mmCIF file of C-alpha atoms in Angstrom:
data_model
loop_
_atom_site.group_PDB
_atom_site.id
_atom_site.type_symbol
_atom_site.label_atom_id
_atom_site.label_comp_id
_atom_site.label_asym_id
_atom_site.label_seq_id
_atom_site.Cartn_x
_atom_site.Cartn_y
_atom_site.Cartn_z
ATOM 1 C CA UNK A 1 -51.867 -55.352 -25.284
ATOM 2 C CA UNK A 2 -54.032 -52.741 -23.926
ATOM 3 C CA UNK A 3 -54.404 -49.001 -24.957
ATOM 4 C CA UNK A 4 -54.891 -45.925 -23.430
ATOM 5 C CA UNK A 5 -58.081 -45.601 -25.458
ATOM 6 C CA UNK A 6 -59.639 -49.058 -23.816
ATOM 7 C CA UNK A 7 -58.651 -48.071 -19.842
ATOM 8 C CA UNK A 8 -61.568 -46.713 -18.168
ATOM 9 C CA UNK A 9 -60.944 -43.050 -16.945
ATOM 10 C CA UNK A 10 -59.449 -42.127 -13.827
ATOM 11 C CA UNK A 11 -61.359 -42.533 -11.287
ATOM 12 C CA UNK A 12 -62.158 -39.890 -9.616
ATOM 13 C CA UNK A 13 -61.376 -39.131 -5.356
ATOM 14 C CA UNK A 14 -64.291 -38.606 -3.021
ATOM 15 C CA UNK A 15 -64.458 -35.577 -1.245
ATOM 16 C CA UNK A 16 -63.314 -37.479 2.165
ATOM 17 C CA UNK A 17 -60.343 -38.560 0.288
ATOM 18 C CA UNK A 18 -59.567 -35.043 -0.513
ATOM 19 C CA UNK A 19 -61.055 -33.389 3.111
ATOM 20 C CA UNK A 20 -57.880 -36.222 3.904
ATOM 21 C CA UNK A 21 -55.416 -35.153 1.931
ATOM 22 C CA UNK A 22 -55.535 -31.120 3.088
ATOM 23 C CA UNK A 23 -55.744 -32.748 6.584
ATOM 24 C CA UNK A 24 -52.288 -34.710 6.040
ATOM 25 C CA UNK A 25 -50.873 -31.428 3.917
ATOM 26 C CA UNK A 26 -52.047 -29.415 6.833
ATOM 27 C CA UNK A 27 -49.463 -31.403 9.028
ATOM 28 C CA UNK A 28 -46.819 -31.249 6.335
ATOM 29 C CA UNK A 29 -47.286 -34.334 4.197
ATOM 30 C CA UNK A 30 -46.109 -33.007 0.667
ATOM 31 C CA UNK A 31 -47.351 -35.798 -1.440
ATOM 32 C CA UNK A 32 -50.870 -35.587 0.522
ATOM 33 C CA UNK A 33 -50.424 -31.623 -0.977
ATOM 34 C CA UNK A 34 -49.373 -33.066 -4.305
ATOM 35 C CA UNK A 35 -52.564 -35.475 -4.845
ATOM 36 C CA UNK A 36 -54.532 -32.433 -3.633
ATOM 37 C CA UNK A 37 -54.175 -30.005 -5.617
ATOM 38 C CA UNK A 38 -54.035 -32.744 -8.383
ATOM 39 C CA UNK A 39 -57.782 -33.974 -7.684
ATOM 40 C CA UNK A 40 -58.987 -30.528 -7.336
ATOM 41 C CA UNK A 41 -57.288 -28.005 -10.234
ATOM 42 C CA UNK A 42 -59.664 -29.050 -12.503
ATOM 43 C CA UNK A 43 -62.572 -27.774 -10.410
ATOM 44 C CA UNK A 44 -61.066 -24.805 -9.400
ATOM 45 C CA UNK A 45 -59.982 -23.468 -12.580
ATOM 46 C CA UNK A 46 -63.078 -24.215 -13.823
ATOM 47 C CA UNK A 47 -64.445 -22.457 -11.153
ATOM 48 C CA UNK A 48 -62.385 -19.448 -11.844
ATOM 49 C CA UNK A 49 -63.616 -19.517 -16.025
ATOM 50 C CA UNK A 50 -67.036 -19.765 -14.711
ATOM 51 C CA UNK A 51 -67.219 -16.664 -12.492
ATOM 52 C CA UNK A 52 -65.967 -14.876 -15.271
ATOM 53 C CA UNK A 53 -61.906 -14.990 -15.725
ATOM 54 C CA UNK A 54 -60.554 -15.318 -19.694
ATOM 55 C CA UNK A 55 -58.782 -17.722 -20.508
ATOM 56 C CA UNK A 56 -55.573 -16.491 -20.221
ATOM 57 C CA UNK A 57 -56.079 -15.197 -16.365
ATOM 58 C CA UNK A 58 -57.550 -18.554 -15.251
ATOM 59 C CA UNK A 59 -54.628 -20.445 -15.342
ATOM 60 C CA UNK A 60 -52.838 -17.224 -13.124
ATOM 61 C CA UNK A 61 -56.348 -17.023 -10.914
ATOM 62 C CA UNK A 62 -56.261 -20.934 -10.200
ATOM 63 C CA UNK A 63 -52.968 -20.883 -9.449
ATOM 64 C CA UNK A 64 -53.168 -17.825 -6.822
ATOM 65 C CA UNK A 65 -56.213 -20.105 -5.219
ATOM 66 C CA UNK A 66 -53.748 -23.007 -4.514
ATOM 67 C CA UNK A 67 -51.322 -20.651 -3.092
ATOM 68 C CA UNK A 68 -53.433 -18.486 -0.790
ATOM 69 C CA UNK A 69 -54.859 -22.500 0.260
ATOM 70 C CA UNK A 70 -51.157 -23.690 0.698
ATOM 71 C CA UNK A 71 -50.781 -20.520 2.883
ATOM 72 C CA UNK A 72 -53.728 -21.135 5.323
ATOM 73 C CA UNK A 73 -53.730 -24.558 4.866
ATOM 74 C CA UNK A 74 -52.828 -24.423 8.748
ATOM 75 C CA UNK A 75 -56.369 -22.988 9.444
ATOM 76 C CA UNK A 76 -58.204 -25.906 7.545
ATOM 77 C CA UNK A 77 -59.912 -27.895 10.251
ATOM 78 C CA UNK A 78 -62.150 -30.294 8.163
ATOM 79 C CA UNK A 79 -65.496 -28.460 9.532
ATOM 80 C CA UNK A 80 -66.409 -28.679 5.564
ATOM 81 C CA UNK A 81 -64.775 -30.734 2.528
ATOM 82 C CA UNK A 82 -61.866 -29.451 1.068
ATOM 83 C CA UNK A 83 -63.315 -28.645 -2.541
ATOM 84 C CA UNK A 84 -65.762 -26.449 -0.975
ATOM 85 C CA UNK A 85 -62.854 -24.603 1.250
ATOM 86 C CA UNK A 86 -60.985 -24.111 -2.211
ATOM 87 C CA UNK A 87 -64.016 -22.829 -4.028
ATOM 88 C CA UNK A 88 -64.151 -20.750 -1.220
ATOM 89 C CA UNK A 89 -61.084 -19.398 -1.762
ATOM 90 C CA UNK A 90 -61.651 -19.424 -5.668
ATOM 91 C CA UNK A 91 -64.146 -17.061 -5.512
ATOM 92 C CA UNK A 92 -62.510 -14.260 -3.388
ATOM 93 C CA UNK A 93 -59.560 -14.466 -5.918
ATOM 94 C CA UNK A 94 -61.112 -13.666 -8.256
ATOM 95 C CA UNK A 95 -63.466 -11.065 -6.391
ATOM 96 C CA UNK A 96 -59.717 -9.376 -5.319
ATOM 97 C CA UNK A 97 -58.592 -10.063 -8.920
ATOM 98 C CA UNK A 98 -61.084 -7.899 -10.386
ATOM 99 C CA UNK A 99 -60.668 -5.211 -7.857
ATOM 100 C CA UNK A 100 -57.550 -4.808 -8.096
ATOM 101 C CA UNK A 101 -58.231 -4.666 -12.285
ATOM 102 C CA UNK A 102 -61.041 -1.701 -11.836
ATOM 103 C CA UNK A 103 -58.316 0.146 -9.778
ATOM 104 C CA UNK A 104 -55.445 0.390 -11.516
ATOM 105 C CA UNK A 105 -55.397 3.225 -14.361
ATOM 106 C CA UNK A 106 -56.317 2.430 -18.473
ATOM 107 C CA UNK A 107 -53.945 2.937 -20.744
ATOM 108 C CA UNK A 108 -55.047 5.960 -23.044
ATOM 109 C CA UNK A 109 -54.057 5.751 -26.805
ATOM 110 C CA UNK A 110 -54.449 9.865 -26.656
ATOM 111 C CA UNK A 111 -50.721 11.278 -27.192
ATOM 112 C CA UNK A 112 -52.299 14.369 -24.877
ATOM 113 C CA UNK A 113 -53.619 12.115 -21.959
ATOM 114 C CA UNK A 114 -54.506 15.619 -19.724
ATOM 115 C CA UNK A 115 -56.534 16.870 -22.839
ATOM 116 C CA UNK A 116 -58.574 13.351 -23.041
ATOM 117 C CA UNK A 117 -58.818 13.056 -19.282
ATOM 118 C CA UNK A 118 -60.160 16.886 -18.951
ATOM 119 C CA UNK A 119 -62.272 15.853 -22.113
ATOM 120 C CA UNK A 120 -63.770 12.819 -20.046
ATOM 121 C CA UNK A 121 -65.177 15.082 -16.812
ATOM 122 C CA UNK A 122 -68.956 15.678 -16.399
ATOM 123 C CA UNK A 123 -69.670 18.855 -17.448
ATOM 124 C CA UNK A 124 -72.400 20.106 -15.364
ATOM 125 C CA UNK A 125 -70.275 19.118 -11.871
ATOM 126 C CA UNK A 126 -69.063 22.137 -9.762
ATOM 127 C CA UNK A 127 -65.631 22.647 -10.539
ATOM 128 C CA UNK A 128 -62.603 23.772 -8.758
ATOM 129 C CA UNK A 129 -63.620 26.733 -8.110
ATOM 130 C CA UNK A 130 -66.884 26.534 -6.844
ATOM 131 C CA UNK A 131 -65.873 23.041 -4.885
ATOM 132 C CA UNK A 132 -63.116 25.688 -3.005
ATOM 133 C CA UNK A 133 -66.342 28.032 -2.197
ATOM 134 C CA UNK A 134 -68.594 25.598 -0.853
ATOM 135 C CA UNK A 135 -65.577 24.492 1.413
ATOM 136 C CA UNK A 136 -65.575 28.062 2.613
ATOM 137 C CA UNK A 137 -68.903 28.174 3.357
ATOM 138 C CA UNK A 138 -68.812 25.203 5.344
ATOM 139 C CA UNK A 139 -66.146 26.248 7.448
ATOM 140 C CA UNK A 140 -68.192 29.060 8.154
ATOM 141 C CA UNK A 141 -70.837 26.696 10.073
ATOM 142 C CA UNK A 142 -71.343 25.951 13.752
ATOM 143 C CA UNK A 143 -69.660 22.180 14.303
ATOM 144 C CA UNK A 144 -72.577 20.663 15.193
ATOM 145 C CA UNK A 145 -74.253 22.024 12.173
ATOM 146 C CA UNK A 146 -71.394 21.333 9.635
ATOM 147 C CA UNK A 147 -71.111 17.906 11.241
ATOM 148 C CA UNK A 148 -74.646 16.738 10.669
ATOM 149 C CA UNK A 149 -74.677 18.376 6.722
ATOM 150 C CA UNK A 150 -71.135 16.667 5.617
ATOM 151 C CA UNK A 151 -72.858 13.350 6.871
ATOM 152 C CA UNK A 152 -76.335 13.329 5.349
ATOM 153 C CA UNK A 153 -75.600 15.599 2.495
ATOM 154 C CA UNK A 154 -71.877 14.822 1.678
ATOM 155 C CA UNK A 155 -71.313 11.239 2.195
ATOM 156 C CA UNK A 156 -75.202 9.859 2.008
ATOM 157 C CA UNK A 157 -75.106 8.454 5.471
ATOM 158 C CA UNK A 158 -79.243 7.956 6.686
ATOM 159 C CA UNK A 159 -80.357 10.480 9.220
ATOM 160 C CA UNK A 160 -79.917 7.573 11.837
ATOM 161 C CA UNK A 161 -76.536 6.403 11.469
ATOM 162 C CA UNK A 162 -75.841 10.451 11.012
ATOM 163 C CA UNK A 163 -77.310 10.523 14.579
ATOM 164 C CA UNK A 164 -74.987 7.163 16.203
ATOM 165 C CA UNK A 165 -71.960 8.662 14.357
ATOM 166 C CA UNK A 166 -72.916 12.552 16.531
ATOM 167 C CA UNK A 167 -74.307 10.484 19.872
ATOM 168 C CA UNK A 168 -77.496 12.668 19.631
ATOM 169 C CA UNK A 169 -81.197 12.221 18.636
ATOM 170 C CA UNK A 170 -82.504 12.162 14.912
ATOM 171 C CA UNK A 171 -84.360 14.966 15.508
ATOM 172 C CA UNK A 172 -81.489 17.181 16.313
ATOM 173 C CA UNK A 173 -79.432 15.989 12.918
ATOM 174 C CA UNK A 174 -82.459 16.482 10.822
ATOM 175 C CA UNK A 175 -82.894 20.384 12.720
ATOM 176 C CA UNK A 176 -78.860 20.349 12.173
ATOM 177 C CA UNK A 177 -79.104 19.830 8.784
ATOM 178 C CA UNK A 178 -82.389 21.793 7.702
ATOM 179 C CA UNK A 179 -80.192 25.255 9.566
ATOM 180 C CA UNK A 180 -77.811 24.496 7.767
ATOM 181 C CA UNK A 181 -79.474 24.353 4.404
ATOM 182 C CA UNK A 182 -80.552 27.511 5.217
ATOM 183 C CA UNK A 183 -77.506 29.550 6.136
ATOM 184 C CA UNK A 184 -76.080 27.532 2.936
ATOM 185 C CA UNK A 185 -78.533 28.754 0.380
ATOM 186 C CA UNK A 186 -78.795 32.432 2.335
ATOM 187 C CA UNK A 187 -74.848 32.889 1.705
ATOM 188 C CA UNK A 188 -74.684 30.916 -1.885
ATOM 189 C CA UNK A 189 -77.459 34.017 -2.806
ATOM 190 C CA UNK A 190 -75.552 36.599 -1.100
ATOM 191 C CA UNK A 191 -72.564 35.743 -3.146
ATOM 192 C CA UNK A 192 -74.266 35.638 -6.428
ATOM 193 C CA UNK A 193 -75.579 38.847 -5.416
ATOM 194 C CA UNK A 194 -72.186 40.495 -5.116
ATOM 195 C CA UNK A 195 -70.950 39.044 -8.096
ATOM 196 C CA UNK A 196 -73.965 40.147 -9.929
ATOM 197 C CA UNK A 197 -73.728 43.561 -9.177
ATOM 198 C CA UNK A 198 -69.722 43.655 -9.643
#
């Protein structure tokens, strides 16, 4: 009589026999799908632990994998073995999985959440107000000129791309954007000056 304990372990597929099986589960074969995903949870949800899923997710994270596979299964063309399409596919489910997690609100334990989110703000960031005057101000520029500043100064794009995005030279962004300064800082002080006085 033989026991569990003396039977050698499972041997284990090679990748062709798995690059195989997706082939066959490609065309519908469900037991070729079966023995798939059989031979290769393992892997994946160690996979998924190892890029940094708990526990508890990585049974969820390995089991979105084999789903978004089983869903494109009909793009699968062999070009590389199967366990290295499903890592593939691993590895941007998790990447989406903690997206999604840094997008979605915290829970606050605060019974006054406004008071802990105001609490929370920078302090030494314009506020309302003054975010509301420097709109003003910018309307107040020539397009060209306004263009150029929101670019380079507003969303950090380099003088270059600044100068693709406008279909003119770098020169004329950088001349853009140093008039602009200027009328900027000439009616920020012009406005201090009135309040000042008042």
């Amino acid at each position: 009589m033989t026991t569990a304990a003396l039977l050698p372990p499972p041997r284990r597929p090679g990748e062709e026999s798995m690059t195989a099986w997706a082939l066959a589960a490609r065309g519908g074969d469900a037991e070729a799908v079966e023995r798939l995903v059989r031979a290769l949870h393992r892997d994946v949800r160690h996979y998924v632990t190892f890029l940094g899923a708990d526990p508890q997710s990585a049974d969820d994270l390995a089991q979105d994998t084999f789903l978004r596979a089983l869903g494109s299964l009909h793009r699968f063309e062999g070009r590389s073995s199967a366990r290295t399409w499903l890592l593939s596919i691993a590895r941007r489910t998790v990447v989406d999985s903690i997206r999604h997690g840094s997008s979605r609100p915290r829970l606050s334990d605060a019974e006054d959440w406004e008071a802990a989110a105001e609490r929370a703000q920078p302090r030494d960031l314009p506020g309302f107000e003054e975010g509301v005057a420097l709109l003003d101000l910018l309307d107040t520029l020539p397009a060209d000129r306004r263009e150029a500043f929101v670019l380079t100064q507003m969303l950090g794009l380099p003088y270059a791309e600044a100068a693709a995005v406008s279909d003119c030279p770098i020169g004329t962004v950088r001349s853009r954007v140093a008039r602009a300064r200027t009328s900027l800082a000439r009616w920020l002080a012009e406005a201090e000056g009135t309040s000042g006085a008042a």
